[in-house]
Short mmCIF file of C-alpha atoms in Angstrom, two decimals:
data_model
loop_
_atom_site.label_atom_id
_atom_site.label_comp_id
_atom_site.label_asym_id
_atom_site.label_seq_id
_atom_site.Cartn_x
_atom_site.Cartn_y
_atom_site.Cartn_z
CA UNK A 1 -11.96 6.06 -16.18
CA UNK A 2 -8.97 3.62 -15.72
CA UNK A 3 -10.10 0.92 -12.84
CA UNK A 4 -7.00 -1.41 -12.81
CA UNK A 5 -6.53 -2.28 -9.06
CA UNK A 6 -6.32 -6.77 -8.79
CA UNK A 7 -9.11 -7.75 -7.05
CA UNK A 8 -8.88 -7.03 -3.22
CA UNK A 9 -7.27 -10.10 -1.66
CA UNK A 10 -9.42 -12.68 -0.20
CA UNK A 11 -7.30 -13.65 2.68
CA UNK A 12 -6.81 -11.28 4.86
CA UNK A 13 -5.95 -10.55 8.84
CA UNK A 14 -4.23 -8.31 11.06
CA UNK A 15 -2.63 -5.21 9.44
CA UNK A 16 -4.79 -2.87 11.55
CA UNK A 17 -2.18 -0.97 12.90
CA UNK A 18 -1.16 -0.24 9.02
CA UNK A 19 -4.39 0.60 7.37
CA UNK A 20 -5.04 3.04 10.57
CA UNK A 21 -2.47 4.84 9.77
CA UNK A 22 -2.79 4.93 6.33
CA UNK A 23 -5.97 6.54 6.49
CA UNK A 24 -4.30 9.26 8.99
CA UNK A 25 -1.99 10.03 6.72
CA UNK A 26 -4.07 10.57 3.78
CA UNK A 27 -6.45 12.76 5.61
CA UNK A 28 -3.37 14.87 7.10
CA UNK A 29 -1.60 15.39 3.71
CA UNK A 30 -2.38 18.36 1.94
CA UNK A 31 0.18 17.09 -1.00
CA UNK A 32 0.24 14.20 -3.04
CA UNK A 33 0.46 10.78 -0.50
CA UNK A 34 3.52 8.49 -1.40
CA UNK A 35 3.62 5.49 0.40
CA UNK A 36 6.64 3.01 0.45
CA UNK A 37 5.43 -0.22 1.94
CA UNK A 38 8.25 -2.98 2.39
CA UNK A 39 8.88 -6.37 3.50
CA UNK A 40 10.26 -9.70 2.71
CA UNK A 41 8.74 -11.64 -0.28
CA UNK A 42 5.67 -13.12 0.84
CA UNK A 43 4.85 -11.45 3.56
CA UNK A 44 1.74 -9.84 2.53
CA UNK A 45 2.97 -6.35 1.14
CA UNK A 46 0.66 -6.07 -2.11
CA UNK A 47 -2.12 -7.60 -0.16
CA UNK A 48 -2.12 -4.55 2.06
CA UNK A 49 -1.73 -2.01 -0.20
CA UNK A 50 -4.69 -3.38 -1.86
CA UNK A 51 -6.79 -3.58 0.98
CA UNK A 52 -6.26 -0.32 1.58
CA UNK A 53 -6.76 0.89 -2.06
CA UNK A 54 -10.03 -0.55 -2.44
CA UNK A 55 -11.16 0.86 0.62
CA UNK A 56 -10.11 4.19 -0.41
CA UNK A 57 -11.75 4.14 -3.62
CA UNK A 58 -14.27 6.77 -3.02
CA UNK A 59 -11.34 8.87 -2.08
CA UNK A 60 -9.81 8.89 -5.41
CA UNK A 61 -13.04 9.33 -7.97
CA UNK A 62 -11.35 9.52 -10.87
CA UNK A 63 -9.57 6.32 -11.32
CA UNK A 64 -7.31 3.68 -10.31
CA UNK A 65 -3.56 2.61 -12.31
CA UNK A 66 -1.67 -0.36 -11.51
CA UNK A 67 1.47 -1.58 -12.47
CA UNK A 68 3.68 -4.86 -11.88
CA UNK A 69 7.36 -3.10 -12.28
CA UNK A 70 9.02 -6.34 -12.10
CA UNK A 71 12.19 -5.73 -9.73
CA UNK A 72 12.74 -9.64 -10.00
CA UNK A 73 12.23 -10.05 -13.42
CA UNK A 74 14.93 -10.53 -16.01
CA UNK A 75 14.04 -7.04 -17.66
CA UNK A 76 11.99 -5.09 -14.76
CA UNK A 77 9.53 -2.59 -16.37
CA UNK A 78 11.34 0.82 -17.28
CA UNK A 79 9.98 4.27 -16.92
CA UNK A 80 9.02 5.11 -20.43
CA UNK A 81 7.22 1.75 -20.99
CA UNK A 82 5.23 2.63 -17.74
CA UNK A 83 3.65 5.99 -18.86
CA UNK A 84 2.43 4.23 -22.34
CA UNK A 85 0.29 2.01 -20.47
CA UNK A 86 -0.52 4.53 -18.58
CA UNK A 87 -1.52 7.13 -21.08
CA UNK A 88 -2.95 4.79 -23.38
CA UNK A 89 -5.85 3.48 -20.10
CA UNK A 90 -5.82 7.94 -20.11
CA UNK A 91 -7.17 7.41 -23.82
CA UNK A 92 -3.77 8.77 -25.21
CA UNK A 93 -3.70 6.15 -28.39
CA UNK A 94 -0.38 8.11 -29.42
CA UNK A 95 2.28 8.49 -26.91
CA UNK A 96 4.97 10.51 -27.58
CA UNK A 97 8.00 9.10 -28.06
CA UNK A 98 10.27 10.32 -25.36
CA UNK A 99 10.30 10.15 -21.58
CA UNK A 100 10.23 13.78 -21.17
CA UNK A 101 7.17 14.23 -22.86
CA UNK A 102 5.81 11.12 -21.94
CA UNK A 103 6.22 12.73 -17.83
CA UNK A 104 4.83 15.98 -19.60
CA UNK A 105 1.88 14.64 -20.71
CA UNK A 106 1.36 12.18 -17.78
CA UNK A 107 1.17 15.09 -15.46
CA UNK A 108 -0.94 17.35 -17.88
CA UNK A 109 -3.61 14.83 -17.87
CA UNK A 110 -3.74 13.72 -13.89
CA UNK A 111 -3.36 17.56 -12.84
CA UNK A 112 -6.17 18.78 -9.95
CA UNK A 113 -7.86 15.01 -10.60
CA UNK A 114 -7.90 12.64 -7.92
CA UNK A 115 -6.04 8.77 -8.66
CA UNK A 116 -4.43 6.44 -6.70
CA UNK A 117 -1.64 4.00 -8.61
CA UNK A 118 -0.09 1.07 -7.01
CA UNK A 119 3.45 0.40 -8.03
CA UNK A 120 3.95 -3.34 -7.54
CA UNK A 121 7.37 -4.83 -6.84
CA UNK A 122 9.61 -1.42 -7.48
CA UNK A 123 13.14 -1.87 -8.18
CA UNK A 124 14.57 1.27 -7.32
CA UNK A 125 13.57 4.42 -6.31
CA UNK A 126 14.64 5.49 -10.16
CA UNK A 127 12.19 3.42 -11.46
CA UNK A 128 9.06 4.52 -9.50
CA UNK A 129 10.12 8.45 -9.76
CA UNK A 130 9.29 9.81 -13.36
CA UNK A 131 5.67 7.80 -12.33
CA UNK A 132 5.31 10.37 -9.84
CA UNK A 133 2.42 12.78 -10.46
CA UNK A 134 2.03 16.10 -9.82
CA UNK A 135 -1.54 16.39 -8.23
CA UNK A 136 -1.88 16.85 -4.83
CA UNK A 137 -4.95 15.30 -5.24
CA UNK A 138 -3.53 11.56 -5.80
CA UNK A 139 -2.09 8.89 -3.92
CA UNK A 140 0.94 6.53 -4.72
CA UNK A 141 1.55 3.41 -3.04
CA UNK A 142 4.68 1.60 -4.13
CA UNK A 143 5.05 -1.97 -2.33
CA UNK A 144 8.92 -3.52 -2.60
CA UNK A 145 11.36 -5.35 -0.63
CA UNK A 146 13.64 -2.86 -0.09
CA UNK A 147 13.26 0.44 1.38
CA UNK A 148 13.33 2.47 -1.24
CA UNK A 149 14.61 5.34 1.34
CA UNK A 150 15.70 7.78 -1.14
CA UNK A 151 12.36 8.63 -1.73
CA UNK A 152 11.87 10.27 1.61
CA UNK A 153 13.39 13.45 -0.64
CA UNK A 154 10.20 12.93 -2.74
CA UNK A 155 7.91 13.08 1.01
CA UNK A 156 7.55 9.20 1.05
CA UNK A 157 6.16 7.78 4.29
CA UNK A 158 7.45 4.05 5.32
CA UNK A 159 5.71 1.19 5.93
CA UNK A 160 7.59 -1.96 7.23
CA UNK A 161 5.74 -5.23 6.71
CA UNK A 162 6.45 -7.75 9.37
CA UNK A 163 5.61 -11.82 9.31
CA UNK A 164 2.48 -12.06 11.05
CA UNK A 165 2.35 -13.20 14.74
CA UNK A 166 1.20 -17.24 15.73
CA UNK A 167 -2.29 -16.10 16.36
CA UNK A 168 -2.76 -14.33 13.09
CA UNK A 169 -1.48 -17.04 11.19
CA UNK A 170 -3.40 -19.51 12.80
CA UNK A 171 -6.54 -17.07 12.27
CA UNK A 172 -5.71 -16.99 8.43
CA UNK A 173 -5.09 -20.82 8.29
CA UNK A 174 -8.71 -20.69 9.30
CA UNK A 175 -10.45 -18.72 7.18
CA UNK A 176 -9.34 -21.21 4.15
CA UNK A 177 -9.86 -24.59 6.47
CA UNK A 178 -12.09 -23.80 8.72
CA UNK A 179 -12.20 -23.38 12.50
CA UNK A 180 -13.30 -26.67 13.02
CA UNK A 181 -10.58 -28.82 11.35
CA UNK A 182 -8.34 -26.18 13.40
CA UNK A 183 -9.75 -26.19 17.21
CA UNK A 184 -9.04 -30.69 16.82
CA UNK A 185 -5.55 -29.99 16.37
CA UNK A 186 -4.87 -26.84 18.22
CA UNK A 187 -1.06 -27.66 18.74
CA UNK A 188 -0.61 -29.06 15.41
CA UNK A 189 -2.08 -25.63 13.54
CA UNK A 190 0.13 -23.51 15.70
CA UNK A 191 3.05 -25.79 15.01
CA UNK A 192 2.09 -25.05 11.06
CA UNK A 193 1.88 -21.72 11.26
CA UNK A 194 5.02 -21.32 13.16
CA UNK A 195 6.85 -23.61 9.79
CA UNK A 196 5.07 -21.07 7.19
CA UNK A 197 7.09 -18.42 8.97
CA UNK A 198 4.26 -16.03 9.45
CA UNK A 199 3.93 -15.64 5.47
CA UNK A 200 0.98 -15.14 4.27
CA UNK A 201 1.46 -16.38 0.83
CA UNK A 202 2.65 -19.78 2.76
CA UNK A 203 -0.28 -19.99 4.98
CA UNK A 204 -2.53 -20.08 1.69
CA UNK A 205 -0.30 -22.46 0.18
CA UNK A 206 -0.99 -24.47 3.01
CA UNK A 207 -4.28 -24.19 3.86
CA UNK A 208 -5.30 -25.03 0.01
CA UNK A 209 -3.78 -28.15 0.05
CA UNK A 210 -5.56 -28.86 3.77
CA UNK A 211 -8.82 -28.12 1.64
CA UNK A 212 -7.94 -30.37 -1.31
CA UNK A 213 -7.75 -33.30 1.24
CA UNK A 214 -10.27 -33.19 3.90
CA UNK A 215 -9.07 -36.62 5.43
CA UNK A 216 -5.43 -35.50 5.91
CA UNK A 217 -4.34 -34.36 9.50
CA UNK A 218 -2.40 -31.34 10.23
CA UNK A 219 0.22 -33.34 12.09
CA UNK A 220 0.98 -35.38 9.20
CA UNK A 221 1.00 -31.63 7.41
CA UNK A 222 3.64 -30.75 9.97
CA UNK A 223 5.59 -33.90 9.98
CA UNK A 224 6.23 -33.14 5.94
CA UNK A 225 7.22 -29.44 6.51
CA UNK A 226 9.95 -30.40 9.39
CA UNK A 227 11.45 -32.40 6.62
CA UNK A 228 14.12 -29.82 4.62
CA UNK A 229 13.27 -31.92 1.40
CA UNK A 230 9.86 -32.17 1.64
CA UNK A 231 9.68 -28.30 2.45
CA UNK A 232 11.39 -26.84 -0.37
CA UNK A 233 9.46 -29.55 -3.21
CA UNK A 234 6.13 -28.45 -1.37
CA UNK A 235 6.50 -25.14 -0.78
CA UNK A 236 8.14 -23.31 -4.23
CA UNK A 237 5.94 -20.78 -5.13
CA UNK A 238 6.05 -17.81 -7.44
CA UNK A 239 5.65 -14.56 -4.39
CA UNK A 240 3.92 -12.72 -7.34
CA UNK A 241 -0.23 -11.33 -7.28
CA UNK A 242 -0.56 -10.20 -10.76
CA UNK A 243 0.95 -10.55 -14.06
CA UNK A 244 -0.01 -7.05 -15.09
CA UNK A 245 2.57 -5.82 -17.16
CA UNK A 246 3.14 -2.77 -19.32
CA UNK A 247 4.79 -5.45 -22.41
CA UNK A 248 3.16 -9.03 -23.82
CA UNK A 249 6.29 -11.40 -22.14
CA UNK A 250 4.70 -13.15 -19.37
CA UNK A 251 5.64 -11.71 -16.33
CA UNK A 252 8.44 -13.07 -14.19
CA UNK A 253 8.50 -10.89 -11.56
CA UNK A 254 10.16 -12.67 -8.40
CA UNK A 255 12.36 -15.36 -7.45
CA UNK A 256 10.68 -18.49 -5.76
CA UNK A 257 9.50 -18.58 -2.40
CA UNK A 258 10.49 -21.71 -0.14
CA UNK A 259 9.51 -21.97 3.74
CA UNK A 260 13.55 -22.18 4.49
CA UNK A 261 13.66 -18.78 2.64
CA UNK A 262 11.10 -17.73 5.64
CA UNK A 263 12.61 -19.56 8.59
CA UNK A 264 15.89 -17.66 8.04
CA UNK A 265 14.47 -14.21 7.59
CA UNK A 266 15.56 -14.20 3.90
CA UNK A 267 14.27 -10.87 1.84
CA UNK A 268 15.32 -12.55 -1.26
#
């Protein structure tokens, strides 16, 4: 039995709204669930999927697959190298060698059983299709930054992945500091969370390096982000979770992450 899910992310707020109605729409779907869930980089899209996933994993007894398709990679993952890895964690040691039967045999061996696969950073909606099974009995969750709307044809539901709010930010920022640290310089953490954009990925930037130095204020924190300079040398980050990948290259799968990226409502 495949188990592959990352670990269910650590930091974690808000998103209610989006794992409520998750859940509604697994337990009204008497077909396969395909979830598109989208957002700018950074913003918290595999985190939720994730959350979800591992809460649902009674739902789906017979396994978990994951996969890291790459869409910002030099060479994102294609199709046929997909259903290896996944056929060989189904105990296929063999795959056959063309995409056809590769989808053939895929849906052969996850008929009537009960997965759930998350399809990390999807390119296109060609990419994530021939993944597709045929039980209704599963549950896809594809996380990406665009859209992906022409798989509403396929019975995709939508989920748009906002920034986060001031208060959820700050409430994030505290689960890595602490409250404490917070509540002396109220103003200051707001002002913080306001420069991380609402990103998660940011926010835990941030608040690790407020860890790593216990005697350094969140003003002077602030004063450092307002600076463009300081910003983009502090802040470059790779927006990926996992370097899962169905190939041995390490994985490359997004472009960097800076805070300006964030203040301007970039999706890059």
């Amino acid at each position: 039995m495949p188990q592959q899910l990352p670990p269910a992310p650590r930091l974690f707020v808000s998103r209610s709204e989006e794992l409520t109605e998750l859940d509604r729409w697994h337990a009204d779907e008497e077909r396969q669930l395909l979830v598109v869930i989208s957002g700018p980089g950074g913003v918290g899209k595999t985190s939720l999927a994730l959350r979800w996933l591992h809460g649902a994993r009674d739902r789906f007894p017979d396994g978990q697959l994951y996969v890291d398709l790459g869409a910002h990679a030099d060479t994102p993952a294609q199709p046929d190298e997909v259903l290896e890895w996944f056929l060989g964690a189904l105990g296929v040691e063999v795959p056959p060698p063309s995409l056809a039967q590769r989808q053939a045999l895929f849906r052969s061996l996850t008929a009537d059983r009960a997965f759930s696969i998350l399809l990390d950073n999807a390119a296109s909606a060609a990419q994530v299709r021939p993944l597709l099974p045929a039980s209704p009995c599963c549950a896809v969750v594809v996380t990406s930054r665009w859209r992906l709307s022409p798989l509403g044809v396929d019975g995709a539901r939508f989920v748009e992945v906002d920034p986060m709010d001031v208060g959820d930010s700050v409430e994030l920022l505290e689960q890595v500091v602490g409250e404490p640290r917070l509540a002396e310089e109220a103003d200051a953490a707001r002002e913080l969370a306001r420069l991380c954009g609402g990103l998660p990925i940011a926010l835990g930037v941030i608040g690790a390096r407020l860890s790593r130095r216990p005697r350094r204020t969140l003003a002077k924190e602030v004063d450092e982000l307002r600076t463009e300079t300081s910003r983009l040398a502090s802040l470059d980050l790779d927006d990926s979770t996992s370097t899962t990948r169905p190939r041995s290259a390490p994985s490359s799968t997004s472009p960097m992450w800076t805070c300006r990226h964030a203040r301007r409502g970039s999706t890059a």
